């Protein structure tokens, strides 16, 4: 009993020592509700017919803007067809799907103007729940003024027709290795003995490369500031994490996606850890280290989750997870 009493006294007295530090892990609200990609929506914008005349010369310069609801990525756009009320596009796009039961494809046709805002010629929306996975479906859509059915019901003006086809292809959980043991089959673009169409062959090779920048440790530079952020370089694209101030052990937990037409078996990805000055030194930047990762192992195994020693860094380490999911 005496021993128990002394133990309690020590625990209580320790609470009055200053300073007290209580570490509480907090879940980042921005990542708590983020849904993982579950598939790709393949959109083929074919043509439009009988569009509205918006220009003074009795014509329009149309283009189509397409996006999915609930997605923060920039909208995709077709090319602009100058002075054409019946444009032909036949342009293919891939959109990342996170919730096919609730997401909606938004299609807007605009008249391009060199000066000022672009006039919207019409729009339409297609719920993804109308699509059967893996099945191509064609649409001939009467364009409407806006998505408000009550308001638009009074608008009798014919705005033209938009033709397109859609195919929603869910990702497969298994890796390319489990699909076929012969890796060379995924490195060639065509095969003489394949009976599938070019479109089916394209779909079978398409996939999503997900790069999760988790954290880094012991990153420091020659300059006094240490406000690290990571830069992902792949396929001519550059994506950045948020900058974290005054830390050598940043935890980003940010993920980036790249939609690809075929497996990146012969490609690599570079991740750079940079530091940016603040205050009077806001223009100064410094590389704290980098790493180049060959993606062949990612394609074969479907996933890698490793810590890498940063090149040009004394002790810096970065934790990266990369996944390749196929449709």
mmCIF file of C-alpha atoms in Angstrom:
data_model
loop_
_atom_site.group_PDB
_atom_site.id
_atom_site.type_symbol
_atom_site.label_atom_id
_atom_site.label_comp_id
_atom_site.label_asym_id
_atom_site.label_seq_id
_atom_site.Cartn_x
_atom_site.Cartn_y
_atom_site.Cartn_z
ATOM 1 C CA UNK A 1 0.000 0.000 0.000
ATOM 2 C CA UNK A 2 2.876 2.381 0.858
ATOM 3 C CA UNK A 3 4.602 1.555 -2.455
ATOM 4 C CA UNK A 4 1.402 2.300 -4.372
ATOM 5 C CA UNK A 5 0.979 5.613 -2.550
ATOM 6 C CA UNK A 6 4.529 6.700 -3.366
ATOM 7 C CA UNK A 7 4.060 5.792 -7.015
ATOM 8 C CA UNK A 8 0.903 7.909 -7.260
ATOM 9 C CA UNK A 9 2.683 10.845 -5.615
ATOM 10 C CA UNK A 10 5.532 10.712 -8.130
ATOM 11 C CA UNK A 11 3.125 10.603 -11.090
ATOM 12 C CA UNK A 12 1.086 13.537 -9.790
ATOM 13 C CA UNK A 13 4.119 15.646 -8.894
ATOM 14 C CA UNK A 14 5.610 15.146 -12.342
ATOM 15 C CA UNK A 15 2.609 16.938 -13.801
ATOM 16 C CA UNK A 16 3.673 20.162 -12.072
ATOM 17 C CA UNK A 17 7.165 20.260 -13.563
ATOM 18 C CA UNK A 18 7.612 22.990 -16.183
ATOM 19 C CA UNK A 19 7.571 22.870 -19.092
ATOM 20 C CA UNK A 20 5.158 20.043 -19.807
ATOM 21 C CA UNK A 21 4.889 18.721 -23.359
ATOM 22 C CA UNK A 22 1.949 16.594 -24.427
ATOM 23 C CA UNK A 23 2.235 15.214 -27.939
ATOM 24 C CA UNK A 24 -1.131 14.632 -29.580
ATOM 25 C CA UNK A 25 -1.185 13.231 -33.134
ATOM 26 C CA UNK A 26 -3.655 15.224 -35.193
ATOM 27 C CA UNK A 27 -5.175 13.854 -38.386
ATOM 28 C CA UNK A 28 -4.923 16.350 -41.196
ATOM 29 C CA UNK A 29 -8.495 17.291 -42.092
ATOM 30 C CA UNK A 30 -7.497 17.761 -45.725
ATOM 31 C CA UNK A 31 -6.540 14.094 -46.029
ATOM 32 C CA UNK A 32 -9.137 12.557 -43.728
ATOM 33 C CA UNK A 33 -11.947 12.647 -46.295
ATOM 34 C CA UNK A 34 -9.830 12.165 -49.428
ATOM 35 C CA UNK A 35 -11.028 9.215 -51.474
ATOM 36 C CA UNK A 36 -8.606 7.016 -53.363
ATOM 37 C CA UNK A 37 -8.925 6.688 -57.156
ATOM 38 C CA UNK A 38 -10.923 3.601 -58.147
ATOM 39 C CA UNK A 39 -10.836 3.813 -61.942
ATOM 40 C CA UNK A 40 -10.540 5.842 -65.128
ATOM 41 C CA UNK A 41 -13.294 7.438 -67.181
ATOM 42 C CA UNK A 42 -12.372 7.373 -70.858
ATOM 43 C CA UNK A 43 -14.121 10.194 -72.708
ATOM 44 C CA UNK A 44 -14.126 10.534 -76.483
ATOM 45 C CA UNK A 45 -15.522 13.889 -77.625
ATOM 46 C CA UNK A 46 -16.636 13.110 -81.179
ATOM 47 C CA UNK A 47 -18.446 16.116 -82.606
ATOM 48 C CA UNK A 48 -21.100 18.778 -82.140
ATOM 49 C CA UNK A 49 -23.887 19.808 -84.495
ATOM 50 C CA UNK A 50 -25.963 22.934 -85.037
ATOM 51 C CA UNK A 51 -24.270 25.065 -82.396
ATOM 52 C CA UNK A 52 -25.374 28.627 -81.636
ATOM 53 C CA UNK A 53 -23.993 31.537 -83.641
ATOM 54 C CA UNK A 54 -22.176 33.882 -81.287
ATOM 55 C CA UNK A 55 -19.771 35.789 -83.524
ATOM 56 C CA UNK A 56 -20.660 38.802 -85.660
ATOM 57 C CA UNK A 57 -20.014 36.836 -88.839
ATOM 58 C CA UNK A 58 -22.690 34.290 -87.965
ATOM 59 C CA UNK A 59 -20.430 31.559 -86.640
ATOM 60 C CA UNK A 60 -18.616 30.407 -83.448
ATOM 61 C CA UNK A 61 -15.222 29.133 -82.348
ATOM 62 C CA UNK A 62 -16.251 26.189 -80.138
ATOM 63 C CA UNK A 63 -14.364 24.024 -77.680
ATOM 64 C CA UNK A 64 -15.527 21.557 -75.004
ATOM 65 C CA UNK A 65 -14.590 21.761 -71.339
ATOM 66 C CA UNK A 66 -15.055 18.592 -69.257
ATOM 67 C CA UNK A 67 -14.622 17.763 -65.585
ATOM 68 C CA UNK A 68 -15.907 15.508 -62.813
ATOM 69 C CA UNK A 69 -17.782 16.822 -59.787
ATOM 70 C CA UNK A 70 -15.956 16.542 -56.481
ATOM 71 C CA UNK A 71 -12.563 16.831 -58.166
ATOM 72 C CA UNK A 72 -10.087 19.680 -57.617
ATOM 73 C CA UNK A 73 -7.991 18.945 -60.702
ATOM 74 C CA UNK A 74 -8.163 21.455 -63.582
ATOM 75 C CA UNK A 75 -10.813 20.754 -66.212
ATOM 76 C CA UNK A 76 -9.814 19.154 -69.522
ATOM 77 C CA UNK A 77 -10.360 21.018 -72.786
ATOM 78 C CA UNK A 78 -10.593 20.082 -76.442
ATOM 79 C CA UNK A 79 -8.939 22.087 -79.173
ATOM 80 C CA UNK A 80 -10.691 25.182 -80.535
ATOM 81 C CA UNK A 81 -12.417 24.803 -83.909
ATOM 82 C CA UNK A 82 -12.450 28.211 -85.570
ATOM 83 C CA UNK A 83 -15.563 29.415 -87.394
ATOM 84 C CA UNK A 84 -17.410 26.100 -87.196
ATOM 85 C CA UNK A 85 -20.952 25.326 -86.034
ATOM 86 C CA UNK A 86 -20.522 21.599 -86.718
ATOM 87 C CA UNK A 87 -17.049 20.842 -85.327
ATOM 88 C CA UNK A 88 -15.376 17.426 -85.460
ATOM 89 C CA UNK A 89 -12.989 16.641 -82.597
ATOM 90 C CA UNK A 90 -12.521 12.906 -82.001
ATOM 91 C CA UNK A 91 -10.349 13.752 -78.993
ATOM 92 C CA UNK A 92 -9.772 11.308 -76.142
ATOM 93 C CA UNK A 93 -9.452 12.177 -72.432
ATOM 94 C CA UNK A 94 -8.911 10.202 -69.239
ATOM 95 C CA UNK A 95 -10.426 11.395 -65.972
ATOM 96 C CA UNK A 96 -9.668 9.928 -62.544
ATOM 97 C CA UNK A 97 -12.781 8.505 -60.864
ATOM 98 C CA UNK A 98 -13.050 8.327 -57.066
ATOM 99 C CA UNK A 99 -16.759 7.613 -56.524
ATOM 100 C CA UNK A 100 -18.711 6.349 -59.563
ATOM 101 C CA UNK A 101 -21.915 6.173 -57.532
ATOM 102 C CA UNK A 102 -22.044 9.937 -56.927
ATOM 103 C CA UNK A 103 -19.734 11.720 -59.384
ATOM 104 C CA UNK A 104 -21.117 13.457 -62.473
ATOM 105 C CA UNK A 105 -19.382 14.279 -65.753
ATOM 106 C CA UNK A 106 -19.867 17.971 -66.580
ATOM 107 C CA UNK A 107 -19.657 18.983 -70.248
ATOM 108 C CA UNK A 108 -19.635 22.628 -71.325
ATOM 109 C CA UNK A 109 -19.339 23.965 -74.875
ATOM 110 C CA UNK A 110 -17.833 27.447 -75.130
ATOM 111 C CA UNK A 111 -17.304 29.973 -77.906
ATOM 112 C CA UNK A 112 -13.695 31.111 -77.729
ATOM 113 C CA UNK A 113 -13.113 34.869 -77.849
ATOM 114 C CA UNK A 114 -9.782 36.571 -78.229
ATOM 115 C CA UNK A 115 -10.836 39.416 -75.965
ATOM 116 C CA UNK A 116 -13.023 39.115 -72.879
ATOM 117 C CA UNK A 117 -14.782 36.089 -71.450
ATOM 118 C CA UNK A 118 -15.775 33.064 -73.470
ATOM 119 C CA UNK A 119 -19.519 32.636 -74.099
ATOM 120 C CA UNK A 120 -21.054 29.335 -73.050
ATOM 121 C CA UNK A 121 -23.029 27.828 -75.912
ATOM 122 C CA UNK A 122 -24.561 25.050 -73.851
ATOM 123 C CA UNK A 123 -23.879 22.276 -71.356
ATOM 124 C CA UNK A 124 -24.914 18.819 -70.183
ATOM 125 C CA UNK A 125 -24.266 16.437 -67.283
ATOM 126 C CA UNK A 126 -23.954 12.643 -67.150
ATOM 127 C CA UNK A 127 -24.055 10.750 -63.812
ATOM 128 C CA UNK A 128 -21.428 8.009 -63.801
ATOM 129 C CA UNK A 129 -23.895 5.616 -62.206
ATOM 130 C CA UNK A 130 -25.504 5.340 -65.649
ATOM 131 C CA UNK A 131 -22.386 3.549 -66.929
ATOM 132 C CA UNK A 132 -21.744 -0.175 -66.626
ATOM 133 C CA UNK A 133 -18.065 -0.855 -65.788
ATOM 134 C CA UNK A 134 -16.030 -1.738 -68.875
ATOM 135 C CA UNK A 135 -18.868 -1.070 -71.293
ATOM 136 C CA UNK A 136 -18.652 1.665 -73.913
ATOM 137 C CA UNK A 137 -21.741 3.847 -74.217
ATOM 138 C CA UNK A 138 -22.535 6.474 -76.834
ATOM 139 C CA UNK A 139 -24.401 9.701 -76.099
ATOM 140 C CA UNK A 140 -26.148 12.279 -78.325
ATOM 141 C CA UNK A 141 -26.890 15.105 -75.925
ATOM 142 C CA UNK A 142 -29.164 18.082 -76.499
ATOM 143 C CA UNK A 143 -27.286 21.034 -75.029
ATOM 144 C CA UNK A 144 -29.100 23.098 -72.415
ATOM 145 C CA UNK A 145 -28.475 26.586 -71.058
ATOM 146 C CA UNK A 146 -27.564 25.557 -67.509
ATOM 147 C CA UNK A 147 -27.987 22.767 -64.989
ATOM 148 C CA UNK A 148 -31.008 24.367 -63.320
ATOM 149 C CA UNK A 149 -33.870 22.344 -64.778
ATOM 150 C CA UNK A 150 -36.552 24.736 -63.504
ATOM 151 C CA UNK A 151 -34.928 27.804 -65.055
ATOM 152 C CA UNK A 152 -33.861 26.020 -68.225
ATOM 153 C CA UNK A 153 -37.367 24.672 -68.910
ATOM 154 C CA UNK A 154 -38.381 28.147 -70.042
ATOM 155 C CA UNK A 155 -35.517 28.382 -72.518
ATOM 156 C CA UNK A 156 -36.798 27.019 -75.838
ATOM 157 C CA UNK A 157 -33.715 27.960 -77.866
ATOM 158 C CA UNK A 158 -32.049 24.993 -79.545
ATOM 159 C CA UNK A 159 -28.384 24.991 -78.630
ATOM 160 C CA UNK A 160 -27.146 22.047 -80.669
ATOM 161 C CA UNK A 161 -26.146 18.443 -80.023
ATOM 162 C CA UNK A 162 -22.939 17.050 -78.542
ATOM 163 C CA UNK A 163 -21.854 13.525 -79.507
ATOM 164 C CA UNK A 164 -19.454 11.502 -77.355
ATOM 165 C CA UNK A 165 -18.798 8.047 -76.014
ATOM 166 C CA UNK A 166 -17.800 7.010 -72.506
ATOM 167 C CA UNK A 167 -16.271 3.985 -70.872
ATOM 168 C CA UNK A 168 -15.660 3.647 -67.151
ATOM 169 C CA UNK A 169 -12.892 1.144 -66.385
ATOM 170 C CA UNK A 170 -12.268 0.265 -62.705
ATOM 171 C CA UNK A 171 -8.711 -0.321 -61.589
ATOM 172 C CA UNK A 172 -7.512 -3.849 -60.998
ATOM 173 C CA UNK A 173 -5.955 -4.490 -57.624
ATOM 174 C CA UNK A 174 -3.535 -7.076 -58.926
ATOM 175 C CA UNK A 175 -0.241 -6.019 -60.463
ATOM 176 C CA UNK A 176 0.852 -6.471 -64.042
ATOM 177 C CA UNK A 177 2.949 -9.393 -62.876
ATOM 178 C CA UNK A 178 -0.145 -11.293 -61.806
ATOM 179 C CA UNK A 179 -1.826 -10.513 -65.105
ATOM 180 C CA UNK A 180 0.986 -11.964 -67.159
ATOM 181 C CA UNK A 181 4.362 -13.342 -66.112
ATOM 182 C CA UNK A 182 5.967 -12.214 -69.338
ATOM 183 C CA UNK A 183 6.958 -8.591 -68.696
ATOM 184 C CA UNK A 184 8.018 -8.060 -72.318
ATOM 185 C CA UNK A 185 4.376 -8.207 -73.336
ATOM 186 C CA UNK A 186 3.792 -4.907 -71.564
ATOM 187 C CA UNK A 187 6.769 -3.221 -73.179
ATOM 188 C CA UNK A 188 5.554 -3.583 -76.751
ATOM 189 C CA UNK A 189 2.857 -1.353 -78.142
ATOM 190 C CA UNK A 190 1.427 -3.698 -80.754
ATOM 191 C CA UNK A 191 1.161 -7.422 -81.323
ATOM 192 C CA UNK A 192 0.320 -9.087 -84.588
ATOM 193 C CA UNK A 193 -1.610 -11.903 -82.961
ATOM 194 C CA UNK A 194 -3.865 -9.638 -80.876
ATOM 195 C CA UNK A 195 -7.454 -9.643 -82.069
ATOM 196 C CA UNK A 196 -8.674 -6.784 -79.898
ATOM 197 C CA UNK A 197 -9.296 -3.367 -81.388
ATOM 198 C CA UNK A 198 -6.880 -0.457 -80.980
ATOM 199 C CA UNK A 199 -9.195 1.093 -78.426
ATOM 200 C CA UNK A 200 -9.363 -2.075 -76.311
ATOM 201 C CA UNK A 201 -5.583 -2.436 -76.503
ATOM 202 C CA UNK A 202 -5.224 1.166 -75.378
ATOM 203 C CA UNK A 203 -7.522 0.598 -72.426
ATOM 204 C CA UNK A 204 -5.713 -2.564 -71.351
ATOM 205 C CA UNK A 205 -2.422 -0.668 -71.074
ATOM 206 C CA UNK A 206 -3.741 2.500 -69.443
ATOM 207 C CA UNK A 207 -3.227 3.000 -65.736
ATOM 208 C CA UNK A 208 -2.676 5.368 -62.863
ATOM 209 C CA UNK A 209 0.663 6.154 -61.259
ATOM 210 C CA UNK A 210 0.144 7.373 -57.682
ATOM 211 C CA UNK A 211 3.080 9.011 -55.887
ATOM 212 C CA UNK A 212 2.689 9.591 -52.140
ATOM 213 C CA UNK A 213 5.307 11.848 -50.557
ATOM 214 C CA UNK A 214 5.107 10.825 -46.918
ATOM 215 C CA UNK A 215 7.915 12.497 -44.976
ATOM 216 C CA UNK A 216 11.617 13.316 -44.780
ATOM 217 C CA UNK A 217 14.208 13.299 -42.006
ATOM 218 C CA UNK A 218 17.402 15.258 -41.325
ATOM 219 C CA UNK A 219 17.066 17.563 -44.324
ATOM 220 C CA UNK A 220 19.194 20.656 -44.006
ATOM 221 C CA UNK A 221 21.016 23.046 -46.293
ATOM 222 C CA UNK A 222 23.893 25.478 -46.252
ATOM 223 C CA UNK A 223 21.637 28.489 -45.777
ATOM 224 C CA UNK A 224 20.055 29.349 -42.461
ATOM 225 C CA UNK A 225 16.449 28.747 -43.461
ATOM 226 C CA UNK A 226 14.950 25.248 -43.485
ATOM 227 C CA UNK A 227 11.419 25.422 -44.876
ATOM 228 C CA UNK A 228 11.211 22.203 -46.905
ATOM 229 C CA UNK A 229 8.812 21.186 -49.639
ATOM 230 C CA UNK A 230 9.018 18.339 -52.164
ATOM 231 C CA UNK A 231 8.861 18.599 -55.946
ATOM 232 C CA UNK A 232 7.771 15.610 -58.061
ATOM 233 C CA UNK A 233 9.056 15.625 -61.657
ATOM 234 C CA UNK A 234 7.621 13.121 -64.127
ATOM 235 C CA UNK A 235 6.688 13.133 -67.800
ATOM 236 C CA UNK A 236 7.243 16.856 -68.193
ATOM 237 C CA UNK A 237 4.945 17.629 -65.244
ATOM 238 C CA UNK A 238 5.954 19.269 -61.980
ATOM 239 C CA UNK A 239 3.928 18.902 -58.782
ATOM 240 C CA UNK A 240 4.727 20.335 -55.365
ATOM 241 C CA UNK A 241 3.824 19.597 -51.765
ATOM 242 C CA UNK A 242 3.034 22.341 -49.300
ATOM 243 C CA UNK A 243 5.971 24.101 -47.644
ATOM 244 C CA UNK A 244 6.532 23.381 -43.952
ATOM 245 C CA UNK A 245 8.310 26.078 -41.963
ATOM 246 C CA UNK A 246 11.308 25.657 -39.685
ATOM 247 C CA UNK A 247 11.676 21.890 -39.643
ATOM 248 C CA UNK A 248 14.268 19.343 -40.684
ATOM 249 C CA UNK A 249 11.809 16.459 -40.322
ATOM 250 C CA UNK A 250 8.800 17.416 -42.485
ATOM 251 C CA UNK A 251 5.684 15.238 -42.738
ATOM 252 C CA UNK A 252 3.737 16.050 -45.901
ATOM 253 C CA UNK A 253 1.475 13.030 -46.510
ATOM 254 C CA UNK A 254 0.510 14.309 -49.954
ATOM 255 C CA UNK A 255 -0.309 12.204 -52.993
ATOM 256 C CA UNK A 256 -0.146 13.011 -56.708
ATOM 257 C CA UNK A 257 -1.580 11.084 -59.668
ATOM 258 C CA UNK A 258 -0.461 10.702 -63.262
ATOM 259 C CA UNK A 259 -2.702 8.999 -65.834
ATOM 260 C CA UNK A 260 -0.637 7.068 -68.388
ATOM 261 C CA UNK A 261 -1.407 5.363 -71.670
ATOM 262 C CA UNK A 262 0.957 2.467 -70.981
ATOM 263 C CA UNK A 263 3.087 1.056 -68.127
ATOM 264 C CA UNK A 264 6.172 3.216 -67.371
ATOM 265 C CA UNK A 265 8.573 0.247 -67.361
ATOM 266 C CA UNK A 266 11.440 2.244 -68.882
ATOM 267 C CA UNK A 267 10.857 5.516 -67.085
ATOM 268 C CA UNK A 268 11.972 7.064 -63.822
ATOM 269 C CA UNK A 269 10.635 9.722 -61.505
ATOM 270 C CA UNK A 270 12.601 12.415 -59.674
ATOM 271 C CA UNK A 271 11.714 13.842 -56.281
ATOM 272 C CA UNK A 272 13.556 16.935 -55.062
ATOM 273 C CA UNK A 273 13.454 18.353 -51.556
ATOM 274 C CA UNK A 274 13.725 22.128 -51.690
ATOM 275 C CA UNK A 275 13.803 24.890 -49.086
ATOM 276 C CA UNK A 276 12.435 28.371 -49.588
ATOM 277 C CA UNK A 277 13.362 31.442 -47.623
ATOM 278 C CA UNK A 278 10.835 33.610 -45.817
ATOM 279 C CA UNK A 279 10.773 37.263 -44.829
ATOM 280 C CA UNK A 280 13.617 39.196 -46.470
ATOM 281 C CA UNK A 281 14.916 35.973 -48.030
ATOM 282 C CA UNK A 282 11.630 34.929 -49.674
ATOM 283 C CA UNK A 283 13.237 34.799 -53.136
ATOM 284 C CA UNK A 284 16.021 32.400 -52.149
ATOM 285 C CA UNK A 285 15.694 28.673 -52.816
ATOM 286 C CA UNK A 286 17.995 25.781 -52.068
ATOM 287 C CA UNK A 287 17.949 22.105 -52.964
ATOM 288 C CA UNK A 288 18.300 19.921 -49.889
ATOM 289 C CA UNK A 289 18.654 16.686 -51.861
ATOM 290 C CA UNK A 290 16.980 14.571 -54.515
ATOM 291 C CA UNK A 291 16.333 10.981 -55.541
ATOM 292 C CA UNK A 292 15.698 9.293 -58.909
ATOM 293 C CA UNK A 293 13.462 6.216 -58.764
ATOM 294 C CA UNK A 294 13.276 3.644 -61.558
ATOM 295 C CA UNK A 295 9.628 2.677 -62.095
ATOM 296 C CA UNK A 296 10.192 -0.836 -63.465
ATOM 297 C CA UNK A 297 9.834 -2.416 -60.005
ATOM 298 C CA UNK A 298 6.644 -0.447 -59.429
ATOM 299 C CA UNK A 299 5.101 -1.798 -62.638
ATOM 300 C CA UNK A 300 6.134 -5.389 -61.931
ATOM 301 C CA UNK A 301 5.137 -5.457 -58.253
ATOM 302 C CA UNK A 302 2.289 -2.947 -58.328
ATOM 303 C CA UNK A 303 3.646 -0.990 -55.335
ATOM 304 C CA UNK A 304 6.827 0.103 -53.572
ATOM 305 C CA UNK A 305 6.999 1.744 -50.146
ATOM 306 C CA UNK A 306 10.561 2.702 -49.252
ATOM 307 C CA UNK A 307 12.848 5.218 -47.601
ATOM 308 C CA UNK A 308 15.610 6.655 -49.787
ATOM 309 C CA UNK A 309 18.852 8.436 -48.944
ATOM 310 C CA UNK A 310 18.776 11.835 -50.615
ATOM 311 C CA UNK A 311 21.570 12.545 -53.088
ATOM 312 C CA UNK A 312 23.641 15.649 -52.213
ATOM 313 C CA UNK A 313 22.446 15.489 -48.630
ATOM 314 C CA UNK A 314 24.587 14.535 -45.634
ATOM 315 C CA UNK A 315 21.992 12.499 -43.726
ATOM 316 C CA UNK A 316 18.698 13.280 -45.430
ATOM 317 C CA UNK A 317 16.152 10.492 -45.951
ATOM 318 C CA UNK A 318 12.780 10.661 -47.723
ATOM 319 C CA UNK A 319 9.859 8.239 -47.426
ATOM 320 C CA UNK A 320 7.947 7.649 -50.685
ATOM 321 C CA UNK A 321 5.193 5.234 -51.693
ATOM 322 C CA UNK A 322 4.449 4.642 -55.390
ATOM 323 C CA UNK A 323 1.575 2.540 -56.785
ATOM 324 C CA UNK A 324 0.734 1.445 -60.317
ATOM 325 C CA UNK A 325 -2.908 0.457 -60.808
ATOM 326 C CA UNK A 326 -4.229 -0.730 -64.140
ATOM 327 C CA UNK A 327 -7.611 -0.529 -65.785
#
